Coordinates of C-alpha atoms and ligand atoms in Angstrom, one line a residue:
X79 CA -106.4 187.4 -226.0
X80 CA -106.7 187.4 -222.2
X81 CA -109.7 188.1 -220.0
X82 CA -110.8 191.4 -218.3
X83 CA -112.2 191.4 -214.8
X84 CA -115.8 190.4 -214.3
X85 CA -118.6 192.9 -213.6
X86 CA -121.8 192.4 -211.9
X87 CA -124.6 191.3 -214.2
X88 CA -127.5 193.7 -213.5
X89 CA -129.7 192.8 -216.5
X90 CA -130.4 189.2 -217.6
X91 CA -128.5 187.8 -220.4
X92 CA -130.3 187.8 -223.8
X93 CA -130.5 184.5 -225.5
X94 CA -133.6 184.2 -227.7
X95 CA -135.3 186.6 -230.1
X96 CA -138.0 187.0 -227.6
X97 CA -135.5 187.8 -224.9
X98 CA -134.1 190.4 -227.2
X99 CA -137.6 192.1 -228.1
X100 CA -138.4 192.3 -224.4
X101 CA -135.0 193.8 -223.6
X102 CA -135.9 196.7 -225.8
X103 CA -139.1 197.6 -224.1
X104 CA -139.6 200.5 -221.7
X105 CA -136.3 202.3 -222.5
X106 CA -137.9 205.7 -223.0
X107 CA -135.8 206.6 -226.1
X108 CA -136.5 210.1 -227.8
X109 CA -137.5 208.7 -231.3
X110 CA -139.2 211.0 -233.7
X111 CA -141.3 209.5 -236.6
X112 CA -143.8 211.7 -238.7
X113 CA -143.3 214.6 -236.4
X114 CA -144.3 212.8 -233.4
X115 CA -142.6 211.1 -230.4
X116 CA -142.9 207.4 -230.6
X117 CA -144.1 206.0 -227.4
X118 CA -142.8 202.5 -227.6
X119 CA -140.7 201.6 -230.9
X120 CA -141.2 197.8 -230.2
X121 CA -144.9 198.1 -230.9
X122 CA -144.9 200.6 -233.8
X123 CA -146.0 198.7 -237.0
X124 CA -143.4 200.7 -239.2
X125 CA -140.5 199.9 -236.8
X126 CA -141.3 196.3 -235.6
X127 CA -140.1 194.5 -238.9
X128 CA -136.7 195.9 -238.3
X129 CA -136.7 194.6 -234.7
X130 CA -137.8 191.2 -236.0
X131 CA -134.8 191.0 -238.4
X132 CA -132.4 191.6 -235.6
X133 CA -134.3 189.1 -233.4
X134 CA -133.6 186.5 -236.0
X135 CA -129.9 186.8 -235.4
X136 CA -130.5 185.6 -231.9
X137 CA -132.9 182.8 -233.0
X138 CA -130.4 181.6 -235.5
X139 CA -127.8 181.4 -232.8
X140 CA -130.2 179.1 -230.9
X141 CA -131.1 176.9 -233.8
X142 CA -127.4 176.8 -235.3
X143 CA -125.0 177.7 -232.5
X144 CA -121.9 176.6 -234.4
X145 CA -122.8 179.1 -237.1
X146 CA -124.1 182.2 -235.3
X147 CA -122.6 182.0 -231.8
X148 CA -119.2 181.2 -230.0
X149 CA -117.7 181.0 -226.6
X150 CA -116.5 184.3 -225.4
X151 CA -112.7 184.4 -224.4
X152 CA -113.6 187.1 -222.0
X153 CA -116.5 185.4 -219.9
X154 CA -116.3 181.7 -221.1
X155 CA -120.0 181.9 -221.9
X156 CA -121.8 181.4 -225.3
X157 CA -122.3 184.7 -227.0
X158 CA -123.5 185.8 -230.5
X159 CA -120.9 185.6 -233.2
X160 CA -121.7 189.4 -233.9
X161 CA -119.8 190.2 -230.5
X162 CA -116.9 188.1 -231.1
X163 CA -113.2 189.5 -231.9
X164 CA -111.9 187.2 -234.5
X165 CA -108.9 185.1 -233.4
X166 CA -108.5 183.2 -236.7
X167 CA -109.3 183.3 -240.5
X168 CA -111.9 180.7 -239.6
X169 CA -113.7 183.2 -237.5
X170 CA -113.7 185.7 -240.1
X171 CA -115.1 183.1 -242.8
X172 CA -117.7 182.1 -240.2
X173 CA -118.9 185.8 -239.9
X174 CA -119.4 185.7 -243.7
X175 CA -121.2 182.4 -243.6
X176 CA -123.5 183.7 -240.8
X177 CA -124.2 186.9 -242.8
X178 CA -125.2 185.0 -245.9
X179 CA -127.5 182.7 -244.0
X180 CA -129.3 185.6 -242.3
X181 CA -129.6 187.5 -245.6
X182 CA -131.4 184.4 -246.9
X183 CA -133.6 184.2 -243.9
X184 CA -134.7 187.9 -243.7
X185 CA -134.2 189.2 -247.2
X186 CA -133.2 192.6 -245.8
X187 CA -130.4 194.3 -243.6
X188 CA -130.3 192.5 -240.2
X189 CA -128.3 195.5 -238.7
X190 CA -125.6 193.9 -236.5
X191 CA -122.6 194.0 -238.6
X192 CA -121.5 197.6 -238.1
X193 CA -121.0 197.0 -234.4
X194 CA -119.4 193.6 -235.1
X195 CA -116.8 195.3 -237.4
X196 CA -116.2 198.2 -235.0
X197 CA -115.5 195.7 -232.2
X198 CA -113.0 193.9 -234.2
X199 CA -111.3 197.2 -235.4
X200 CA -111.1 198.8 -231.9
X201 CA -109.4 195.7 -230.5
X202 CA -106.3 196.1 -232.7
X203 CA -106.4 199.9 -232.9
X204 CA -106.6 200.6 -229.2
X205 CA -103.7 198.1 -228.8
X206 CA -101.5 200.0 -231.3
X207 CA -102.6 203.4 -229.9
X208 CA -101.5 202.4 -226.4
X209 CA -98.2 200.9 -227.7
X210 CA -97.3 204.3 -229.2
X211 CA -98.9 206.7 -226.8
X212 CA -98.9 204.8 -223.5
X213 CA -102.7 205.3 -223.2
X214 CA -105.0 203.0 -221.3
X215 CA -107.6 202.3 -224.1
X216 CA -107.0 198.6 -224.7
X217 CA -107.8 197.5 -221.3
X218 CA -110.8 199.8 -221.1
X219 CA -112.0 198.4 -224.3
X220 CA -111.6 194.8 -223.2
X221 CA -113.5 195.5 -220.1
X222 CA -116.3 197.2 -222.3
X223 CA -116.4 194.0 -224.5
X224 CA -116.6 191.8 -221.3
X225 CA -119.8 193.8 -220.2
X226 CA -121.3 193.4 -223.7
X227 CA -120.6 189.7 -223.7
X228 CA -122.2 189.2 -220.3
X229 CA -125.4 190.5 -221.4
X230 CA -125.1 189.4 -225.2
X231 CA -126.1 192.9 -226.3
X232 CA -126.5 194.5 -229.6
X233 CA -124.1 197.2 -230.6
X234 CA -124.5 199.8 -233.3
X235 CA -121.6 201.5 -235.0
X236 CA -121.9 205.2 -235.5
X237 CA -119.2 206.5 -238.0
X238 CA -120.8 208.6 -240.5
X239 CA -121.0 212.4 -239.6
X240 CA -123.4 214.6 -241.4
X241 CA -120.2 216.3 -242.8
X242 CA -121.6 219.7 -244.1
X243 CA -119.3 220.9 -246.9
X244 CA -117.6 217.8 -248.1
X245 CA -114.4 219.6 -249.4
X246 CA -113.6 221.0 -245.9
X247 CA -112.1 219.1 -242.8
X248 CA -114.1 219.4 -239.5
X249 CA -112.5 222.4 -238.0
X250 CA -113.1 224.4 -241.1
X251 CA -116.8 223.8 -241.3
X252 CA -119.0 226.9 -240.9
X253 CA -120.8 225.0 -238.0
X254 CA -118.4 223.0 -235.7
X255 CA -121.2 220.5 -235.0
X256 CA -121.3 219.1 -238.5
X257 CA -118.8 216.4 -237.1
X258 CA -119.3 214.9 -233.7
X259 CA -116.8 216.5 -231.3
X260 CA -115.9 216.9 -227.6
X261 CA -117.3 220.0 -226.2
X262 CA -115.8 219.7 -222.7
X263 CA -113.8 217.3 -220.4
X264 CA -114.3 216.8 -216.7
X265 CA -112.6 214.4 -214.1
X266 CA -115.5 212.1 -214.8
X267 CA -115.5 212.0 -218.6
X268 CA -116.2 214.0 -221.7
X269 CA -119.2 215.4 -223.4
X270 CA -120.1 215.1 -227.2
X271 CA -122.2 217.2 -229.6
X272 CA -123.1 216.7 -233.3
X273 CA -125.0 214.3 -235.4
X274 CA -124.5 211.0 -237.2
X275 CA -126.4 210.1 -240.2
X276 CA -127.8 206.8 -241.6
X277 CA -127.4 204.9 -238.5
X278 CA -128.3 201.2 -239.1
X279 CA -130.3 199.6 -236.3
X280 CA -129.5 202.3 -233.9
X281 CA -132.9 202.3 -232.2
X282 CA -132.7 198.4 -232.0
X283 CA -129.4 198.4 -230.4
X284 CA -128.4 198.6 -226.7
X285 CA -125.2 200.4 -227.1
X286 CA -123.6 202.5 -229.8
X287 CA -119.9 203.1 -230.6
X288 CA -119.3 206.6 -231.8
X289 CA -116.2 206.9 -234.1
X290 CA -114.6 209.5 -236.5
X291 CA -115.6 209.2 -240.0
X292 CA -112.4 210.3 -241.9
X293 CA -108.6 210.8 -241.5
X294 CA -108.0 213.9 -239.3
X295 CA -105.2 216.6 -238.8
X296 CA -103.6 218.4 -236.0
X297 CA -106.4 221.0 -235.7
X298 CA -109.1 218.4 -235.5
X299 CA -108.2 216.8 -232.1
X300 CA -111.7 217.2 -230.6
X301 CA -113.1 215.2 -233.5
X302 CA -110.7 212.3 -232.9
X303 CA -113.1 210.6 -230.5
X304 CA -114.2 207.0 -229.9
X305 CA -116.6 206.2 -227.1
X306 CA -119.4 203.8 -226.2
X307 CA -122.9 205.1 -225.2
X308 CA -126.0 203.2 -224.1
X309 CA -128.7 204.0 -226.8
X310 CA -130.8 205.4 -224.0
X311 CA -128.3 207.9 -222.8
X312 CA -129.4 211.6 -222.0
X313 CA -128.8 213.8 -224.8
X314 CA -129.5 211.4 -227.6
X315 CA -132.4 212.1 -230.1
X316 CA -133.3 209.7 -232.9
X317 CA -135.0 210.9 -236.2
X318 CA -136.4 207.9 -238.0
X319 CA -135.3 207.5 -241.6
X320 CA -138.2 207.0 -244.2
X321 CA -137.9 204.2 -246.5
X322 CA -139.8 203.8 -249.8
X323 CA -143.4 202.3 -249.3
X324 CA -142.7 202.2 -245.6
X325 CA -146.3 203.3 -244.5
X326 CA -147.7 200.1 -246.2
X327 CA -146.8 198.2 -242.9
X328 CA -149.5 200.6 -241.2
X329 CA -152.3 199.6 -243.7
X330 CA -152.8 196.2 -242.3
X331 CA -152.6 193.1 -244.5
X332 CA -149.7 191.1 -245.4
X333 CA -149.4 191.1 -249.2
X334 CA -148.6 194.8 -250.3
X335 CA -145.9 195.0 -247.8
X336 CA -144.0 192.5 -249.7
X337 CA -142.0 191.2 -246.8
X338 CA -144.3 191.3 -243.8
X339 CA -142.0 190.2 -241.2
X340 CA -138.5 191.9 -241.9
X341 CA -137.0 195.3 -242.7
X342 CA -134.0 197.2 -242.1
X343 CA -133.7 200.5 -240.1
X344 CA -131.7 203.7 -240.3
X345 CA -132.0 206.9 -238.3
X346 CA -130.4 210.1 -237.8
X347 CA -128.8 210.4 -234.3
X348 CA -128.5 214.0 -232.8
X349 CA -125.9 214.2 -229.8
X350 CA -126.6 217.2 -227.5
X351 CA -124.1 217.2 -224.8
X352 CA -123.9 213.5 -224.4
X353 CA -121.8 212.3 -221.5
X354 CA -119.3 209.5 -221.8
X355 CA -117.4 208.3 -218.6
X356 CA -113.7 207.8 -219.1
X357 CA -114.0 203.9 -218.8
X358 CA -116.0 204.0 -222.1
X359 CA -113.6 206.3 -224.0
X360 CA -111.3 204.5 -226.5
X361 CA -109.6 207.4 -228.3
X362 CA -109.4 211.2 -227.4
X363 CA -107.4 213.4 -229.6
X364 CA -105.1 210.8 -231.2
X365 CA -105.6 212.2 -234.7
X366 CA -102.7 210.1 -236.0
X367 CA -104.9 206.9 -235.5
X368 CA -108.1 208.1 -237.1
X369 CA -107.2 207.0 -240.6
X370 CA -106.0 203.4 -239.3
X371 CA -109.4 203.2 -237.6
X372 CA -111.4 204.2 -240.5
X373 CA -109.4 201.9 -242.9
X374 CA -109.5 199.0 -240.6
X375 CA -113.2 199.4 -240.0
X376 CA -114.0 199.6 -243.8
X377 CA -111.7 196.7 -244.5
X378 CA -114.0 194.5 -242.1
X379 CA -117.1 196.2 -243.2
X380 CA -116.7 196.0 -247.0
X381 CA -116.4 192.2 -246.9
X382 CA -119.5 192.2 -244.6
X383 CA -121.5 193.1 -247.7
X384 CA -121.5 189.4 -248.3
X385 CA -124.9 189.8 -246.6
X386 CA -126.1 190.9 -250.0
X387 CA -125.4 187.5 -251.5
X388 CA -127.9 186.0 -249.0
X389 CA -130.4 188.7 -249.9
X390 CA -129.6 188.0 -253.5
X391 CA -130.4 184.3 -253.1
X392 CA -134.0 185.3 -252.1
X393 CA -134.4 187.7 -255.2
X394 CA -133.0 185.0 -257.6
X395 CA -135.5 182.5 -255.9
X396 CA -138.4 185.0 -256.4
X397 CA -137.5 185.6 -260.1
X398 CA -137.4 181.9 -260.7
X399 CA -140.8 181.4 -258.9
X400 CA -142.3 184.1 -261.0
X401 CA -141.0 182.3 -264.2
X402 CA -142.8 179.1 -262.8
X403 CA -146.0 181.1 -262.0
X404 CA -146.0 182.6 -265.6
X405 CA -145.6 179.1 -267.1
X406 CA -142.1 179.9 -268.8
X407 CA -139.5 178.2 -266.6
X408 CA -138.0 176.3 -269.5
X409 CA -137.7 179.3 -271.9
X410 CA -133.8 179.5 -272.8
X411 CA -133.6 183.3 -272.0
X412 CA -135.2 182.8 -268.7
X413 CA -132.7 180.2 -267.6
X414 CA -129.8 182.1 -269.0
X415 CA -130.9 185.1 -267.0
X416 CA -131.2 183.0 -263.7
X417 CA -127.6 181.8 -264.5
X418 CA -126.5 185.5 -264.9
X419 CA -128.1 186.6 -261.6
X420 CA -126.3 183.6 -259.9
X421 CA -122.9 184.4 -261.5
X422 CA -123.2 188.0 -260.3
X423 CA -124.3 186.9 -256.7
X424 CA -121.6 184.3 -256.4
X425 CA -119.1 186.9 -257.5
X426 CA -120.0 188.9 -254.5
X427 CA -119.8 186.0 -252.1
X428 CA -116.5 184.7 -253.6
X429 CA -114.6 188.1 -253.1
X430 CA -116.0 188.5 -249.6
X431 CA -115.2 185.1 -248.5
X432 CA -111.7 185.2 -250.1
X433 CA -110.9 188.4 -248.3
X434 CA -111.7 186.5 -245.0
X435 CA -109.6 183.5 -245.9
X436 CA -106.8 185.8 -247.0
X437 CA -106.9 187.3 -243.5
X438 CA -104.0 187.9 -241.0
X439 CA -103.3 188.6 -237.5
X440 CA -103.0 192.2 -236.1
X441 CA -100.6 193.0 -233.4
X442 CA -103.4 192.6 -230.7
X443 CA -104.1 189.1 -231.9
X444 CA -107.3 190.2 -233.6
X445 CA -107.7 188.9 -237.1
X446 CA -108.5 191.2 -240.0
X447 CA -109.5 190.2 -243.6
X448 CA -107.7 191.3 -246.8
X449 CA -108.0 194.9 -247.5
X450 CA -107.8 194.6 -251.3
X451 CA -110.2 191.8 -251.7
X452 CA -112.7 193.4 -249.1
X453 CA -112.7 196.6 -251.3
X454 CA -113.2 194.5 -254.6
X455 CA -116.1 192.7 -252.9
X456 CA -117.8 196.0 -251.7
X457 CA -117.1 197.6 -255.2
X458 CA -119.0 194.7 -256.8
X459 CA -121.8 195.2 -254.3
X460 CA -122.1 198.9 -255.5
X461 CA -123.1 197.4 -258.9
X462 CA -124.2 193.8 -259.0
X463 CA -127.4 194.0 -256.9
X464 CA -128.8 196.7 -259.2
X465 CA -128.2 194.2 -262.2
X466 CA -129.7 191.4 -260.3
X467 CA -132.6 193.6 -259.5
X468 CA -133.0 194.8 -263.1
X469 CA -133.2 191.0 -264.2
X470 CA -135.6 190.1 -261.4
X471 CA -137.9 193.0 -262.6
X472 CA -137.5 191.7 -266.2
X473 CA -138.6 188.2 -265.2
X474 CA -141.5 189.6 -263.0
X475 CA -143.1 191.6 -265.7
X476 CA -144.6 194.9 -265.6
X477 CA -147.2 194.0 -263.0
X478 CA -144.3 194.4 -260.5
X479 CA -145.1 198.1 -260.7
X480 CA -148.7 198.4 -261.6
X481 CA -150.6 195.7 -259.6
X482 CA -153.7 196.8 -257.7
X483 CA -153.8 196.6 -253.9
X484 CA -154.5 193.8 -251.4
X485 CA -157.8 195.8 -250.6
X486 CA -159.0 195.2 -254.1
X487 CA -158.1 191.5 -253.9
X488 CA -160.2 191.3 -250.9
X489 CA -163.1 193.4 -252.3
X490 CA -166.5 191.6 -252.9
X491 CA -166.8 192.6 -256.4
X492 CA -163.2 193.6 -257.6
X493 CA -161.7 190.6 -255.9
X494 CA -163.1 188.0 -258.2
X495 CA -162.1 190.1 -261.2
X496 CA -158.5 190.3 -260.0
X497 CA -158.3 186.6 -259.3
X498 CA -159.5 185.9 -262.9
X499 CA -157.4 188.6 -264.7
X500 CA -154.2 188.3 -262.6
X501 CA -154.0 184.6 -263.1
X502 CA -150.8 183.1 -264.6
X503 CA -150.4 179.4 -264.7
X504 CA -153.8 177.8 -264.1
X505 CA -152.7 175.7 -261.1
X506 CA -151.1 178.7 -259.2
X507 CA -153.4 180.7 -257.0
X508 CA -153.5 184.4 -258.1
X509 CA -152.7 185.4 -254.6
X510 CA -149.4 183.5 -254.6
X511 CA -148.6 185.2 -257.9
X512 CA -149.4 188.6 -256.3
X513 CA -147.4 187.9 -253.1
X514 CA -144.3 187.1 -255.3
X515 CA -144.6 190.2 -257.3
X516 CA -144.8 192.2 -254.1
X517 CA -141.8 190.7 -252.7
X518 CA -139.8 191.6 -255.9
X519 CA -141.2 195.0 -255.7
X520 CA -140.3 195.3 -252.0
X521 CA -136.6 194.3 -252.8
X522 CA -136.0 196.4 -255.8
X523 CA -138.3 199.4 -255.3
X524 CA -139.7 199.3 -251.9
X525 CA -138.6 199.1 -248.1
X526 CA -135.9 196.5 -248.7
X527 CA -134.5 198.1 -251.8
X528 CA -132.9 200.5 -249.2
X529 CA -130.8 197.7 -247.8
X530 CA -130.4 195.7 -251.1
X531 CA -129.7 198.7 -253.5
X532 CA -128.9 202.0 -251.9
X533 CA -127.0 200.6 -248.8
X534 CA -125.1 198.5 -251.3
X535 CA -124.1 201.7 -253.1
X536 CA -123.2 203.9 -250.2
X537 CA -122.9 201.8 -246.9
X538 CA -119.3 201.4 -245.8
X539 CA -118.4 204.2 -248.3
X540 CA -119.5 205.4 -251.7
X541 CA -117.9 203.7 -254.8
X542 CA -115.0 206.0 -255.1
X543 CA -113.8 205.2 -251.6
X544 CA -113.2 201.7 -252.7
X545 CA -111.4 202.8 -255.9
X546 CA -109.1 204.9 -253.8
X547 CA -108.2 201.8 -251.5
X548 CA -107.9 199.6 -254.7
X549 CA -105.5 202.1 -256.4
X550 CA -103.4 202.3 -253.3
X551 CA -102.7 198.6 -253.4
X552 CA -102.5 197.8 -257.0
X553 CA -98.6 197.7 -257.2
X554 CA -98.3 199.0 -260.8
X555 CA -94.5 199.1 -260.6
X556 CA -94.4 195.4 -259.9
X557 CA -96.8 194.7 -262.6
X558 CA -94.9 196.7 -265.0
X559 CA -91.7 194.8 -264.1
X560 CA -93.5 191.5 -264.9
X561 CA -94.5 192.9 -268.4
X562 CA -91.1 194.3 -269.2
X563 CA -89.3 191.1 -268.4
X564 CA -91.6 189.0 -270.7
X565 CA -91.5 191.7 -273.4
X566 CA -87.7 191.4 -273.4
X567 CA -87.1 194.9 -272.2
X568 CA -84.0 195.4 -270.3
X569 CA -84.7 196.9 -266.7
X570 CA -82.2 197.7 -263.9
X571 CA -82.7 195.3 -261.0
X572 CA -83.0 197.6 -258.0
X573 CA -83.3 195.1 -255.0
X574 CA -85.0 197.8 -252.8
X575 CA -87.7 198.3 -255.5
X576 CA -88.2 194.6 -256.0
X577 CA -88.6 194.1 -252.2
X578 CA -91.0 196.8 -251.9
X579 CA -93.1 195.5 -254.8
X580 CA -93.2 192.0 -253.2
X581 CA -94.6 193.6 -250.0
X582 CA -98.2 194.8 -249.7
X583 CA -101.0 192.8 -251.4
X584 CA -98.8 190.3 -253.2
X585 CA -97.1 189.4 -250.0
X586 CA -100.5 188.3 -248.7
X587 CA -101.2 186.6 -252.1
X588 CA -98.0 184.6 -252.0
X589 CA -97.9 183.9 -248.4
X590 CA -97.5 180.1 -247.7
X591 CA -99.8 178.4 -245.2
X592 CA -97.0 177.7 -242.6
X593 CA -95.3 181.3 -242.9
Ligands
FAD636 C1 -128.8 202.4 -245.9 C2 -127.5 203.0 -245.4 C3 -127.0 202.5 -244.2 C4 -126.0 202.9 -243.5 N1 -125.5 202.5 -242.2 C5 -124.5 203.2 -241.5 C6 -124.2 202.9 -240.2 O1 -124.7 202.1 -239.6 N2 -123.2 203.4 -239.6 C7 -122.5 204.6 -240.3 O2 -121.6 205.0 -239.7 N3 -122.8 204.8 -241.6 C8 -123.7 204.1 -242.2 N4 -124.0 204.5 -243.5 C9 -123.3 205.6 -244.1 C10 -122.5 205.5 -245.3 O3 -121.1 204.9 -244.9 C11 -122.4 206.7 -246.1 O4 -123.5 206.9 -246.8 C12 -121.3 206.9 -247.0 O5 -120.0 206.9 -246.4 C13 -121.4 208.0 -247.9 O6 -121.5 209.3 -247.1 P1 -122.8 210.3 -247.4 O7 -123.9 209.5 -247.4 O8 -122.6 211.3 -246.5 O9 -122.6 210.7 -249.0 P2 -121.8 211.9 -249.6 O10 -120.4 212.0 -248.7 O11 -122.5 213.1 -249.6 O12 -121.3 211.4 -250.9 C14 -122.1 211.8 -252.1 C15 -121.1 211.7 -253.4 O13 -120.1 212.8 -253.2 C16 -118.8 212.1 -253.2 N5 -117.9 212.9 -252.3 C17 -118.1 212.9 -251.0 N6 -117.1 213.6 -250.4 C18 -116.4 213.9 -251.4 C19 -115.0 214.7 -251.5 N7 -114.5 215.3 -250.5 N8 -114.5 214.9 -252.6 C20 -115.0 214.3 -253.8 N9 -116.2 213.6 -253.7 C21 -116.8 213.5 -252.6 C22 -119.1 210.6 -253.0 O14 -118.0 209.8 -253.4 C23 -120.5 210.4 -253.6 O15 -120.3 210.1 -254.9 C24 -125.2 204.0 -244.0 C25 -125.6 204.5 -245.5 C26 -126.7 203.8 -245.9 C27 -127.2 204.5 -247.3
SF4_637 S1 -126.0 196.0 -244.8 FE1 -125.3 194.0 -244.5 S2 -123.3 194.1 -243.6 FE2 -124.4 196.1 -243.2 S3 -125.5 195.8 -241.2 FE3 -126.9 195.3 -242.8 S4 -126.8 193.1 -243.0 FE4 -124.9 193.8 -242.0

């Protein structure tokens, strides 16, 4: 990959978590929460834990640079791994290892992978668009990445439209704004209107990449748009997404929140005539590339859900600690349930990391992971965290859902009663037992269940989306032939069909290391 021309650095480069938090101040974003404008999101007690989770991605890069950072081929400087375009399968694998580690450190969604996967996708898709249509997108895109690398910014990925009637394409919707679209073009750039739903970490990002959400037809040209906007661009309004038990972070105290330091963040983003200069437009009307873009993005992103194995490590640890606190760590069914949780959790990790190891180069030189295995990983993720969560609640006991509040624990009369009657094993402080119960509640019913459960179900596409991708690649004719041969059934050897059957997924499975 070659380098784009340098641009002037107008803002300092972000290195530490603290630099990052400071970089978010004073941006004057239009953020609504509880019907009011938020003056400074950084200082809002309900928003701050989500900012802390992102700050941890910078601090990890300082503590473990080999894991969470790399040298930019565009600037020659050290940058976050979240901004890197993969140039090998090792790069893909390292993304997964970093994601598992950050899941372990935060116990939640650290919000940076959608942008990472969008960057990787666009590197190859802009290259192939230019090859077919003679467009200038790839050079523009490399110049954009270079600017992002110079500052070490956070990028959000805005794909999911609000979509209205799910049975209709964008141009047939009763309201044309239900999918983000171009409203006008000028010599300077284009203007967008519409809304994106469920945008992870958008308020905590510096830039956002707008992308189409589905394959598009001839009549949807104005919806085939990819462009980058700064999060503080004029015309952007953010409506904060509520999370279960979110207002606990506004009550003071550190027990009832379950995880006082970290949370995820999603918001709805409304675009009202948002301007994007041509230099930041990377697709405009190329409907024939919308499905390639969505499929490549989901291929990267579905194996990024390895993050859940890191979060799962925390939940397994919490369940095991509860068994200790309750005095029953040696009971055989407890050990067996911890084994089951670990088996499920490692299944997620195994399929994700395998998708990365079985990656390959695209025409632009960017590496992409294996489509089939990425979909299998994400499909596991739609189910296994729910089962891991169920077992964690089993081991926690019913107190996970009926425990009195932290204020009672600190009450002059009730506190002593709680310390006496919520005691487990004699040498474990009651407060520790309460904290662990609240963490399990947080991850399976509270704020971080959004990231661990519902995001696992719908993020990067609902379960059916993975089944469609798996069905497309399952090569049944090839498998039927294998069975027929062994069953002794005579079949005609059609060389073309055999060659076809050995393409696709199995070509990747049987590819030898030096091919
Ligand atoms: C916590 C969280 C974080 C997310 N973060 C991001 C993000 O950062 N960026 C981003 O772009 N997106 C993000 N998403 C969005 C995610 O990709 C979508 O939720 C997902 O694609 C499903 O879309 P939907 O929510 O509109 O559900 P719907 O599309 O309404 O799906 C509901 C059900 O209807 C089915 N269905 C939908 N359409 C059809 C159809 N045409 N025919 C038959 N069945 C259909 C689905 O399979 C599903 O079972 C996030 C989602 C969550 C929950
Ligand atoms: S859900 Fe996981 S993959 Fe998606 S942004 Fe959050 S941490 Fe990253």
